Coordinates of C-alpha atoms (C1' of nucleotides) in Angstrom, one line a residue:
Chain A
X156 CA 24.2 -23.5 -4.0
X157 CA 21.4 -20.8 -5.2
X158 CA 18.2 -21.2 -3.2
X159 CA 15.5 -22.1 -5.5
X160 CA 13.1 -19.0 -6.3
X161 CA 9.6 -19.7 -4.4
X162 CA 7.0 -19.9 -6.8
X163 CA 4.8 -16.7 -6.8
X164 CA 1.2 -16.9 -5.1
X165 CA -1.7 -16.7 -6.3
X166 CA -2.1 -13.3 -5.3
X167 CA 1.0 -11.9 -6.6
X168 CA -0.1 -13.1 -9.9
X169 CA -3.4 -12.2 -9.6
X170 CA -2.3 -8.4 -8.9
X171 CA 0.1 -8.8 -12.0
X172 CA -2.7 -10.0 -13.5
X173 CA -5.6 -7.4 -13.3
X174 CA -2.2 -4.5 -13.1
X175 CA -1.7 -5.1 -16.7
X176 CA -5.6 -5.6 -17.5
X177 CA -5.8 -2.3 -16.0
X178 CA -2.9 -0.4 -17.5
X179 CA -3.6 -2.2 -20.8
X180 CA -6.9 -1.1 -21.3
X181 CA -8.6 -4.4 -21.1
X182 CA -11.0 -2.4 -18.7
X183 CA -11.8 0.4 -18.7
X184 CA -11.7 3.5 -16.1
X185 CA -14.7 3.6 -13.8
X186 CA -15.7 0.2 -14.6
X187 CA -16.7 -2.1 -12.0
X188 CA -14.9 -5.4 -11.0
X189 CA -16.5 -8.0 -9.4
X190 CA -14.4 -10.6 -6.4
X191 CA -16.8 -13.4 -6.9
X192 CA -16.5 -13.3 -11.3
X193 CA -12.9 -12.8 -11.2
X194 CA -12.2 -15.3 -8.9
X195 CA -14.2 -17.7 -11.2
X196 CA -12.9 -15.6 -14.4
X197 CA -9.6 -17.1 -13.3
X198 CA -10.2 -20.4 -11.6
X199 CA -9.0 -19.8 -8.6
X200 CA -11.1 -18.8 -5.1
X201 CA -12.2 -15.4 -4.1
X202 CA -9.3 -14.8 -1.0
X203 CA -6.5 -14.6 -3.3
X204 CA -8.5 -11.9 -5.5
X205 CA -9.7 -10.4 -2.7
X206 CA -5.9 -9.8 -1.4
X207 CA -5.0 -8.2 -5.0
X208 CA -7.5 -6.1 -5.0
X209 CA -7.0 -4.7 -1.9
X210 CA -3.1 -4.2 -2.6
X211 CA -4.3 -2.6 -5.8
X212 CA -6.3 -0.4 -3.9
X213 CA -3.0 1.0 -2.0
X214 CA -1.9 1.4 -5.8
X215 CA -4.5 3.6 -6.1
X216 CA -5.5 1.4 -9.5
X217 CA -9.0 0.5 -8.0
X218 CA -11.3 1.9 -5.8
X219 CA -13.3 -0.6 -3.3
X220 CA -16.9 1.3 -1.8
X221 CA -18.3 -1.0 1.2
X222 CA -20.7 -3.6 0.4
X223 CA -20.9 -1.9 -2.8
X224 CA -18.5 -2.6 -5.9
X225 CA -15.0 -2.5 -6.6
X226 CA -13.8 0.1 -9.5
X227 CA -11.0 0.9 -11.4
X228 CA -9.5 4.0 -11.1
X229 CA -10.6 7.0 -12.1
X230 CA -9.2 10.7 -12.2
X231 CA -10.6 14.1 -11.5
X232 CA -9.1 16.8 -13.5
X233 CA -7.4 17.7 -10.1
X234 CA -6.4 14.4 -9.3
X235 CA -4.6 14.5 -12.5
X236 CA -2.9 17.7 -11.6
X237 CA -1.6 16.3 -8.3
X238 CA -0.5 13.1 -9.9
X239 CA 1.6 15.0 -12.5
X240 CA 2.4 17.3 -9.4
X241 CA 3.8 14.3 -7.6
X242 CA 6.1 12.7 -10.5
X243 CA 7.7 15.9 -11.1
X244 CA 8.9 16.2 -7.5
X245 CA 9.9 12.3 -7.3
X246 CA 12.0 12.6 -10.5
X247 CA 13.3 16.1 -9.4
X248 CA 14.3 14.4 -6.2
X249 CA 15.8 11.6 -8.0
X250 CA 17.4 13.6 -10.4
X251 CA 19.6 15.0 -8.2
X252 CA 20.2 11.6 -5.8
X253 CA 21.6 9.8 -9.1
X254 CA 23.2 12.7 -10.2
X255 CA 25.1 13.2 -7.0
X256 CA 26.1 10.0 -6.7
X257 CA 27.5 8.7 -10.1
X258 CA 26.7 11.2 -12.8
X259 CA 28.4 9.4 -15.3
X260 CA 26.8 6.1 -15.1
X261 CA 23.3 7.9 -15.5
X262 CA 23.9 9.6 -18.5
X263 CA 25.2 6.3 -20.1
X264 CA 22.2 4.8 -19.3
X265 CA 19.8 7.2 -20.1
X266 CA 21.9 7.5 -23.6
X267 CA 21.5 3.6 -24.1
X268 CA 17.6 3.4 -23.5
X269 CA 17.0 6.7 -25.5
X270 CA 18.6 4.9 -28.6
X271 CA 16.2 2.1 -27.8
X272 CA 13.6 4.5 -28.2
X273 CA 14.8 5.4 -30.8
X274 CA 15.2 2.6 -32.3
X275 CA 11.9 1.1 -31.6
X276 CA 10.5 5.0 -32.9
X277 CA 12.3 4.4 -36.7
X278 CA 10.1 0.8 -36.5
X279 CA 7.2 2.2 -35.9
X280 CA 6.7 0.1 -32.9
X281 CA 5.0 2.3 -30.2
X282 CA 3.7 -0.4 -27.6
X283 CA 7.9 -1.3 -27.7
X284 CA 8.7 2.8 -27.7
X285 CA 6.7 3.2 -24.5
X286 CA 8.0 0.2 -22.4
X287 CA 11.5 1.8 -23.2
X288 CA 9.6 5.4 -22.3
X289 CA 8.9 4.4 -19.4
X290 CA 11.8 2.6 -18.6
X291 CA 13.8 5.8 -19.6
X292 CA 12.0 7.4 -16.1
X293 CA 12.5 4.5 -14.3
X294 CA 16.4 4.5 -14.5
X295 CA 16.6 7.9 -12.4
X296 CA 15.1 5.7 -9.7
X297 CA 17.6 2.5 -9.9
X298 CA 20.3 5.0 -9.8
X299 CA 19.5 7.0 -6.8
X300 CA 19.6 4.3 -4.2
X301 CA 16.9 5.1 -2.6
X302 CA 14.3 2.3 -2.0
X303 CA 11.6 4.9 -0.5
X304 CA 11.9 7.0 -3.6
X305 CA 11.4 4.1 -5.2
X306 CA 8.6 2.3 -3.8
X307 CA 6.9 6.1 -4.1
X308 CA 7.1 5.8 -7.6
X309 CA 6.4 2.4 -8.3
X310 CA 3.0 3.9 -6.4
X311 CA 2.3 6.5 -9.0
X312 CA 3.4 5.2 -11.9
X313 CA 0.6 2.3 -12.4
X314 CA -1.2 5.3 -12.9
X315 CA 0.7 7.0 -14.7
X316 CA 1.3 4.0 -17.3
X317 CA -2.8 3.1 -17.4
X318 CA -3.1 6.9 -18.4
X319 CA -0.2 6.9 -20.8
X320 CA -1.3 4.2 -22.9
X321 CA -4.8 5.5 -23.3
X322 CA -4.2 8.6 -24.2
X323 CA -0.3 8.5 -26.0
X324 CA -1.2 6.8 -29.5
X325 CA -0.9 10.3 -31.3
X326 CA 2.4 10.6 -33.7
X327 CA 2.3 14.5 -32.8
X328 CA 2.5 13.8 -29.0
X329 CA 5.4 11.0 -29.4
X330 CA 7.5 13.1 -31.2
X331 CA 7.2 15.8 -28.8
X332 CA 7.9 13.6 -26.0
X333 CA 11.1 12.1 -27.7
X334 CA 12.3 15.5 -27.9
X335 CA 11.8 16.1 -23.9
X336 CA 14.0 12.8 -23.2
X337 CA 16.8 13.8 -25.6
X338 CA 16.8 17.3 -24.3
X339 CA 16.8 16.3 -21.2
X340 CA 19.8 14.2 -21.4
X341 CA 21.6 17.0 -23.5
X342 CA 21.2 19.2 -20.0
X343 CA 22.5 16.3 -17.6
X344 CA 25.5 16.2 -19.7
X345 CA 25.8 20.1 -19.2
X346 CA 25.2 20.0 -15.9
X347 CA 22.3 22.3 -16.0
X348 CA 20.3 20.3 -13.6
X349 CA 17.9 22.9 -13.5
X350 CA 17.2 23.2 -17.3
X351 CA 16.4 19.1 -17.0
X352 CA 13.9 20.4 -14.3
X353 CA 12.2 23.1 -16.5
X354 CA 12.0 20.2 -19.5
X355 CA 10.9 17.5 -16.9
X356 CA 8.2 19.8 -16.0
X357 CA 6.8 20.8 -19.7
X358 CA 7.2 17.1 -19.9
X359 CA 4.2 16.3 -18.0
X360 CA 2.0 19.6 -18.4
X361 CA 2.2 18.6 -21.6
X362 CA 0.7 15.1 -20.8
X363 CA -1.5 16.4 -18.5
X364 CA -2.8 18.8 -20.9
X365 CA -4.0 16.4 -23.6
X366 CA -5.2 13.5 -20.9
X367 CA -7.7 16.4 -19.2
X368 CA -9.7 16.9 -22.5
X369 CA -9.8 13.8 -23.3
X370 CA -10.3 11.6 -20.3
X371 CA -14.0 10.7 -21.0
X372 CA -13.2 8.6 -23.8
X373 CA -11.4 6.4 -21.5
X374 CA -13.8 6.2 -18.9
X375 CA -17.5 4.0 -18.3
X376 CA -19.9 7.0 -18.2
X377 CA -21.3 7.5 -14.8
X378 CA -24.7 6.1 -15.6
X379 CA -23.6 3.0 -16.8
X380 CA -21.3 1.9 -14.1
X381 CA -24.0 0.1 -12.4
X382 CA -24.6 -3.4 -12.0
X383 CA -25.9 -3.9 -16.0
X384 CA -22.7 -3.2 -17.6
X385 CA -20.9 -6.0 -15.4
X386 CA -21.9 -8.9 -17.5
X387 CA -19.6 -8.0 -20.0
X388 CA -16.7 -8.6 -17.5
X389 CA -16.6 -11.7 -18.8
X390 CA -13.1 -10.9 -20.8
X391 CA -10.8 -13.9 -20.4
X392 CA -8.3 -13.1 -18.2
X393 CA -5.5 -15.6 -17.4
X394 CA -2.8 -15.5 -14.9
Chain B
X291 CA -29.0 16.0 5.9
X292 CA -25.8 14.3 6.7
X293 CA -24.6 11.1 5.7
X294 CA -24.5 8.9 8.8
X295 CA -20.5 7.8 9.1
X296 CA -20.5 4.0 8.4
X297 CA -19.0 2.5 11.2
X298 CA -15.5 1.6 10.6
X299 CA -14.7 -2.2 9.5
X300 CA -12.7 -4.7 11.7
X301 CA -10.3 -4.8 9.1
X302 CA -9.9 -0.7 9.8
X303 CA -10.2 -0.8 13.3
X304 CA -7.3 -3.5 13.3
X305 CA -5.3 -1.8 11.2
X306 CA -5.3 1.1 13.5
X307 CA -5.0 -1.4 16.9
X308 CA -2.1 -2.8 15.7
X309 CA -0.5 0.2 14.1
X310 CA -1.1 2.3 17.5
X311 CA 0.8 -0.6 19.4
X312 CA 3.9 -1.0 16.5
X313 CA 4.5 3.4 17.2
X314 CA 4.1 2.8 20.8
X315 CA 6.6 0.1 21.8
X316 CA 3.8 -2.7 22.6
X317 CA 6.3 -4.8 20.5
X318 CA 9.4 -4.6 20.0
X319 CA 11.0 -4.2 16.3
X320 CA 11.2 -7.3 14.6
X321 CA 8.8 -9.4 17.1
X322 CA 6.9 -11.9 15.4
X323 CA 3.6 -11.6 14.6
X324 CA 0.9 -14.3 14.8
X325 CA -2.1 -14.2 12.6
X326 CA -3.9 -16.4 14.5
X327 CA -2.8 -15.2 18.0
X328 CA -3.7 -11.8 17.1
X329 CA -7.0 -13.0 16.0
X330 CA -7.7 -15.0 19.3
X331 CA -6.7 -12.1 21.1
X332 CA -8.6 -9.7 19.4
X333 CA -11.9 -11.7 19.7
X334 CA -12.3 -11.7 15.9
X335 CA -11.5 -14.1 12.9
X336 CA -8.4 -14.4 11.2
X337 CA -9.3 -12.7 8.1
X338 CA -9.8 -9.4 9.0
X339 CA -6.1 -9.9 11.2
X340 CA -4.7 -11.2 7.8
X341 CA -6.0 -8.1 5.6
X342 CA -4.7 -5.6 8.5
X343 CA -1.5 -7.1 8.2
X344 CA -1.0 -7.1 4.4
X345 CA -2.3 -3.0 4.5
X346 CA 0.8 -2.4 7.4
X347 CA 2.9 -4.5 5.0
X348 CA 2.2 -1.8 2.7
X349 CA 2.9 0.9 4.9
X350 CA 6.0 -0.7 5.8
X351 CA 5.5 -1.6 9.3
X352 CA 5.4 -5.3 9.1
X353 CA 7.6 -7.7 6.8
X354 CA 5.6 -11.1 5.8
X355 CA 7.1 -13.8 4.9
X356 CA 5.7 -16.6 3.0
X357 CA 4.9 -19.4 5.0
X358 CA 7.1 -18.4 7.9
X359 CA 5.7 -15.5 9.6
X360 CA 5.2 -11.9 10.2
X361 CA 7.4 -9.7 12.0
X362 CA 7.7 -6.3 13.4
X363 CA 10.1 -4.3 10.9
X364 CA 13.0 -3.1 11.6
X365 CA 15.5 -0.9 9.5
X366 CA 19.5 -1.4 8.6
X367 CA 21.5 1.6 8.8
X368 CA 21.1 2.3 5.5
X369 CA 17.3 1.9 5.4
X370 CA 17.6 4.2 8.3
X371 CA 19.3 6.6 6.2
X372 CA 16.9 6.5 3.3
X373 CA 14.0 7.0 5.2
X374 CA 15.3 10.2 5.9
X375 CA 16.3 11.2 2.8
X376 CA 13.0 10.6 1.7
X377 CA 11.3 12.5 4.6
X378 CA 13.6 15.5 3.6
X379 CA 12.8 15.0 -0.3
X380 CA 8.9 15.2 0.8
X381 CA 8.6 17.2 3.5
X382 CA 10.8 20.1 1.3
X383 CA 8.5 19.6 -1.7
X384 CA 5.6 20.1 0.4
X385 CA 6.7 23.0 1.9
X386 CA 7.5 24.6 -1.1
X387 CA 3.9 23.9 -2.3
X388 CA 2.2 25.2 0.8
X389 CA 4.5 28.4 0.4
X390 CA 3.5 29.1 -3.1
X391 CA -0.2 28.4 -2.2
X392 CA -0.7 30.3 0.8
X393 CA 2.3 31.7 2.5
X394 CA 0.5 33.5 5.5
X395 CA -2.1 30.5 6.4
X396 CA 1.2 28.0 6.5
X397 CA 3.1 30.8 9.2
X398 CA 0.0 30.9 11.0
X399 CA -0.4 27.0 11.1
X400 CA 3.2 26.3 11.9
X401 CA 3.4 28.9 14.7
X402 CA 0.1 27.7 16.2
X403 CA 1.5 24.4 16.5
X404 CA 4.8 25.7 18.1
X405 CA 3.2 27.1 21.2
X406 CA 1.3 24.0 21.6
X407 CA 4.4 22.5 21.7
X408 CA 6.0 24.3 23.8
X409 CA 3.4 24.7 26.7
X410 CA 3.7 20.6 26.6
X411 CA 7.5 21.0 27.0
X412 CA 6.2 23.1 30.2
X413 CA 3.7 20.9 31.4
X414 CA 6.7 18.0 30.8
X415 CA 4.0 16.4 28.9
X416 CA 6.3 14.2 26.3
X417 CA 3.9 12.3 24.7
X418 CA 2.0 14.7 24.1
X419 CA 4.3 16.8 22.8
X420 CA 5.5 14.0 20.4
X421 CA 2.3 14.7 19.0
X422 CA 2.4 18.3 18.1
X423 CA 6.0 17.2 17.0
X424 CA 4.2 15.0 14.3
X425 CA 1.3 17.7 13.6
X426 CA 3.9 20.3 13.3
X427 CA 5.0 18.3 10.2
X428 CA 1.9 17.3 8.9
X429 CA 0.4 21.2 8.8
X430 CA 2.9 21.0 5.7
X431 CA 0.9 18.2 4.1
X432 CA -2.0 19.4 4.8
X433 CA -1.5 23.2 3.3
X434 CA 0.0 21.6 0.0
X435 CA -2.6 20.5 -1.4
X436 CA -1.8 17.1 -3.1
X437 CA -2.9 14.0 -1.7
X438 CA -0.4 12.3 -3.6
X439 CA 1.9 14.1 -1.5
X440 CA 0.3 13.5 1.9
X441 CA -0.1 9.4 0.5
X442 CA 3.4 9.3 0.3
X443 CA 4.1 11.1 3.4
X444 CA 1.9 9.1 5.6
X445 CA 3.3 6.0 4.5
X446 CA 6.8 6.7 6.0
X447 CA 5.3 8.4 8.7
X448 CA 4.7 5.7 10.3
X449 CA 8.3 3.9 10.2
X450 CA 9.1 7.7 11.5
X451 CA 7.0 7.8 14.0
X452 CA 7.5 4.2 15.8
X453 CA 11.4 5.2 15.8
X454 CA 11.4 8.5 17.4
X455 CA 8.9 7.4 20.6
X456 CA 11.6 4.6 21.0
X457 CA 14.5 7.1 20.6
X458 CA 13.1 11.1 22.2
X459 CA 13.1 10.4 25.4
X460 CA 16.1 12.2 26.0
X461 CA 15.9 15.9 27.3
X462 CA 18.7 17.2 25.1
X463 CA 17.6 15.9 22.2
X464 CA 13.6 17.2 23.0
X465 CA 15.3 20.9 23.2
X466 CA 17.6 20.8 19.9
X467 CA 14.2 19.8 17.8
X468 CA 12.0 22.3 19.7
X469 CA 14.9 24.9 18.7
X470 CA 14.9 23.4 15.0
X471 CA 11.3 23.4 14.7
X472 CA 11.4 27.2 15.9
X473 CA 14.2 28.2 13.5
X474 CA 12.5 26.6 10.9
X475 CA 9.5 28.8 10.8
X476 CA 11.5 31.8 11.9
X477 CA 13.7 31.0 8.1
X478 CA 10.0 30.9 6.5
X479 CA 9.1 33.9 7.5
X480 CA 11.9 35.5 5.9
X481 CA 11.0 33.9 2.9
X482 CA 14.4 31.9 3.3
X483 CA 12.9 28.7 2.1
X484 CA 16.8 27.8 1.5
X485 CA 17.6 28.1 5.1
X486 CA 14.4 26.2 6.3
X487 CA 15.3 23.0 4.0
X488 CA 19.0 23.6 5.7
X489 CA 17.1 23.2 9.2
X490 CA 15.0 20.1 8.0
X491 CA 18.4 18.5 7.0
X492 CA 20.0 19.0 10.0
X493 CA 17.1 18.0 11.9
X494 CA 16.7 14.8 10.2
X495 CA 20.0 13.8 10.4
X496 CA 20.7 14.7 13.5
X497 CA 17.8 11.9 14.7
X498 CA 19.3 9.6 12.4
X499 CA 22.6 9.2 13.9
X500 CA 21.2 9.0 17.4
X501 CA 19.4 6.7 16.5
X502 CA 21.1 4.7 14.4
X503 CA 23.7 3.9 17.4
X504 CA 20.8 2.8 19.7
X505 CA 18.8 0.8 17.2
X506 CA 19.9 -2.8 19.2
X507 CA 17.9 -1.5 22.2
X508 CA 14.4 -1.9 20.4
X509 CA 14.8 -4.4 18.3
X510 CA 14.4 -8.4 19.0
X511 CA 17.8 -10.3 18.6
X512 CA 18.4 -11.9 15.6
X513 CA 18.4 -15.0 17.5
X514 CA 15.7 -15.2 19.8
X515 CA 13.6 -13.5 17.2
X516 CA 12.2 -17.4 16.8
X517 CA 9.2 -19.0 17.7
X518 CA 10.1 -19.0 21.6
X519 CA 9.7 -15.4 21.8
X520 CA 6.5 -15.5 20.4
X521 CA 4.4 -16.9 23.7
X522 CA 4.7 -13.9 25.3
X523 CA 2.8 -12.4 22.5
X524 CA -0.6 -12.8 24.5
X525 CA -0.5 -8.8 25.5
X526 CA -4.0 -7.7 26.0
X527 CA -4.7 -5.5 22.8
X528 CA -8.0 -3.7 22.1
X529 CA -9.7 -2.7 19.5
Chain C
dA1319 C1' -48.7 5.8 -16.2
dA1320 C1' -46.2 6.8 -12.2
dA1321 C1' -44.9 6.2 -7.6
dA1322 C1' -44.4 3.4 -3.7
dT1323 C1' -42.8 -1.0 -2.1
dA1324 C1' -41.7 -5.7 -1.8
dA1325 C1' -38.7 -9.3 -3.5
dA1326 C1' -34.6 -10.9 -5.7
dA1327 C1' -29.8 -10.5 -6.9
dC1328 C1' -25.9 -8.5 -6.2
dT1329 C1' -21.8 -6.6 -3.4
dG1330 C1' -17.8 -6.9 -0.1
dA1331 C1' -17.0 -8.1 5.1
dC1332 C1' -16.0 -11.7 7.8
dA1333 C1' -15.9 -16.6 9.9
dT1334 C1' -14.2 -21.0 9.4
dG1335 C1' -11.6 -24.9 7.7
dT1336 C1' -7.9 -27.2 5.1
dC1337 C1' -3.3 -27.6 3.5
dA1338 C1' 1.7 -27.2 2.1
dG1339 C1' 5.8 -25.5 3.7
dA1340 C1' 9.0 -24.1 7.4
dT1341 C1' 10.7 -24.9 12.0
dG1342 C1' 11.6 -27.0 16.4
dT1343 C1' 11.9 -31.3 19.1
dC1344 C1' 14.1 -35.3 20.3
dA1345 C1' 15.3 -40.0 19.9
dG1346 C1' 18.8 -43.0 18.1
dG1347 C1' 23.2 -43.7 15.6
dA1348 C1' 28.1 -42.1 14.6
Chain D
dT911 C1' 29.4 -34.9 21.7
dC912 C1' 27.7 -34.3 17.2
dC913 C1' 24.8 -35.5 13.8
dT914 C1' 20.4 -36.9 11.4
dG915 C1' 16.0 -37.5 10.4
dA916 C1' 11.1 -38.7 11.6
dC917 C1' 7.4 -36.2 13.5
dA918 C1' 4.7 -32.7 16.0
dT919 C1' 3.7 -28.0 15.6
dC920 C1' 4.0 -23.8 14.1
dT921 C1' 3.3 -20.4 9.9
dG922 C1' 0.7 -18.0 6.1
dA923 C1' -1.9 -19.3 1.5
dC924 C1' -6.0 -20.4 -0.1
dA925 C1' -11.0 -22.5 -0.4
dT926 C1' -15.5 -22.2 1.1
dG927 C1' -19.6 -20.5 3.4
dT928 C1' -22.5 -17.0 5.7
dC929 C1' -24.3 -12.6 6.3
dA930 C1' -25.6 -7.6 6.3
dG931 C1' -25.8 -3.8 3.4
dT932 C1' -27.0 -2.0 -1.3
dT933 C1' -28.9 -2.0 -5.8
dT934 C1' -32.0 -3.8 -9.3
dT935 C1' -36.2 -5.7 -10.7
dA936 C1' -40.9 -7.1 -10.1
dT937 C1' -45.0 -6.1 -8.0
dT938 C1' -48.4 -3.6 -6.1
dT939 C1' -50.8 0.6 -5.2
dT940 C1' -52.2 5.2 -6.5

DNA sequence: AAAATAAAACTGACATGTCAGATGTCAGGA
DNA sequence: TCCTGACATCTGACATGTCAGTTTTATTTT
C-alpha cells in the first residue's frame, strides 16, 4: 500500500517552470518579469506566480524591487567572485564529508557519470554533456549526508547552471573542463584530497574567468530594462 | 541627499514578528500554525501571513504541509547533527576568509565582542549575553566578505539560534562557551587557525549532545501536536 | 525645442473570497 | 466496546479585486 504521490501545485510548477526559463536562457539576465503577464502567459492566476517568484527570489534567480518590477538575476563581477567563492568551499566541505564516509562508493560514482560525459562528449551532444556536468558536482552532495550542505547548494547552483549554459558552448572551455573532472577523480583515488582541492579551485577560476568578460552579452543593457522591452515577454511558456 | 528608507512591508515586518517569537519560545517546536489565526491576530490579511510563512519555510523554521497545516519545526537527532556540521563547515570557511582578508580587524572584532560578553556574564544578563554569543559569530561573516557566505549562514542561524535560548540556560554550560569563545580567539592570534576550528568542533558538539538529550522538553508531542492544541494559539503577538 | 507637469499605464502589496482536501466528531450498527 | 461513515470544521491553494507607489507618455508651458 504506497500512498499516492500528491499532485504538485501550481506553484511548484510554476517555479520549475520560469527555473528552467531562466537557466535556459529563454530570458535573459536583467530582464524584467511581469506577475500579472505571466500569470496570464500561463493561464493560471497571479497568487501562484506570485509564490514562485518570491521562492525564486530566496534562489537568488530574480530580484523583486517594491512597487517596481521583478528581474532576473544579474551578477556583478564581485558577485561572481563570491558565487564561485561559495561553491568551492561547499564542494570542499563535501568533498571531504563523502570521502569520510564511504570513499569507495564516491569514486564509483564519479567514474560512472564521467564516462557519461564522456560519452555524451564523443556525440557531440553538449546540452546532454552538461546535465551529466553538473550531475558530476552534484554526487559529492548525495554522498555526504548532509541535507544542509545540500539545500546550500541546491541555492547556488540555479545560478551557477543559468551562468554555465550561457557562457559554456566553447569546444576549448569543454575540453578543459573534462580534464578538471577526470583529474579530479585521478586524486580521490590517490587520496590526495588536497590536490582535488587545488583542481576544484582552477576549476571555477577558470569559469569565472571567461563569464567576467563576457557577461554583457548575456545580459538586457541597463537602458532597456524598462517598461518597453516587456512586451516581448510574451514567449510561450507552459507548465 | 539621502534616500528616505521605505517603510518595511507587512509581509517583512511578519516575517520578523513571527521569527522573533519561533527563537524566543512564544511557541513551542512543532506547534501548529494557523494562517488565518495568525492573520486575525495580527490585525492584517491572510496574504501577507501566508508569504511570511513560505519565506520562514525557506529559512527552515516552519514545515508546511499541503492542505494540512503549518508547524513549528523541529529537528531529529540526526538533523540536529547536520546542522552542526554545517555550522562548523561555514563558520571555519568564513573564518579562514576573514583571516586571509584582514587578520588584525577580525582580532579586534572578536575581542571587542568578548568583553561585551563577559561584562553581561557579570551583570547576569543572559539574554543579553545570548546576543553577543550570536554577534560573536556573525563578526566572522561579516569580515569575510561574501554574502553568499553570510546567506548561507543566516539561514541556519536561525534553527541555531531558537535551540540554544531553549537549551543555555544552564550556568555550566554558559561558562564552558564563554571559555571556548575565549580560546578561540586566543588560537587566532597565534595564527593557529587549526586549533581554532578544533575549538569550534568541540564547541558545537558539545551543544549538540546537550541538547540532543533535552529536545522532548521543547517540542509539542507527537500526539497532541493536533488541532486541540491549536486554541491556545491566540497569544497576543505584535508587529 | 526643451523643460515642466499632468495624465495614463504599469508595478507589486495586500485584502477578500472560494474551494478541495484533510481531520475530528459523533451517531448508529456490529 | 469497537467500528464505520456521514458531516461539520478545520487547513492551505488559488482566484480575484483594490490600491498606493512608480514609470512612461501626453500635454502644456517656457
Amino acid at each position: 500500500m504506497k500512498a499516492l504521490k500528491r499532485s504538485k501545485s501550481l506553484t511548484e510548477r510554476t517555479v520549475e517552470t520560469l527555473r528552467n526559463a531562466i537557466i535556459n536562457e529563454d530570458f535573459m539576465l536583467g530582464e524584467p518579469l511581469s506577475e500579472t503577464l505571466l500569470a496570464e502567459s500561463l493561464g493560471i492566476s497571479k497568487s501562484p506566480v506570485r509564490e514562485a517568484l518570491a521562492q525564486l527570489k530566496a534562489e537568488g534567480l530574480v530580484t523583486i524591487i517594491p512597487q517596481k518590477g521583478t528581474f532576473v538575476f544579474t551578477l556583478t563581477p564581485k558577485e561572481q567572485k563570491e558565487l564561485s567563492q561559495m561553491r568551492f568551499v561547499l564542494e570542499t566541505a563535501a568533498l571531504d564529508l563523502a570521502y569520510e564516509i564511504n570513499r569507495d562508493k564516491l569514486i564509483k560514482a564519479l567514474k560512472d557519470n564521467l564516462t557519461a560525459m564522456q560519452s555524451q562528449l564523443a556525440k557531440d551532444d553538449l546540452d546532454k554533456y552538461l546535465v551529466f556536468d553538473g550531475s558530476f558536482h552534484i554526487v559529492l552532495f548525495d554522498l555526504c549526508d548532509n541535507s544542509y550542505l545540500r539545500d546550500a547548494y541546491n541555492q547556488v547552483s540555479g545560478k551557477h547552471s543559468a551562468l554555465r549554459l550561457r557562457s559554456a558552448r566553447r569546444p576549448k572551455h569543454i575540453e578543459k573542463t573534462y580534464a578538471d573532472h577526470e583529474a579530479f577523480v585521478v586524486c580521490i583515488e590517490k587520496d590526495d584530497l588536497a590536490g582535488a582541492k587545488e583542481i576544484l579551485k582552477a576549476h571555477f577560476s577558470r569559469f569565472d574567468d571567461y563569464f567576467r568578460e563576457n557577461i554583457d552579452k548575456f545580459a538586457v543593457s541597463n537602458a532597456s530594462s524598462t517598461r518597453k522591452a516587456r512586451s516581448q515577454q510574451n514567449r510561450r511558456l507552459k507548465l
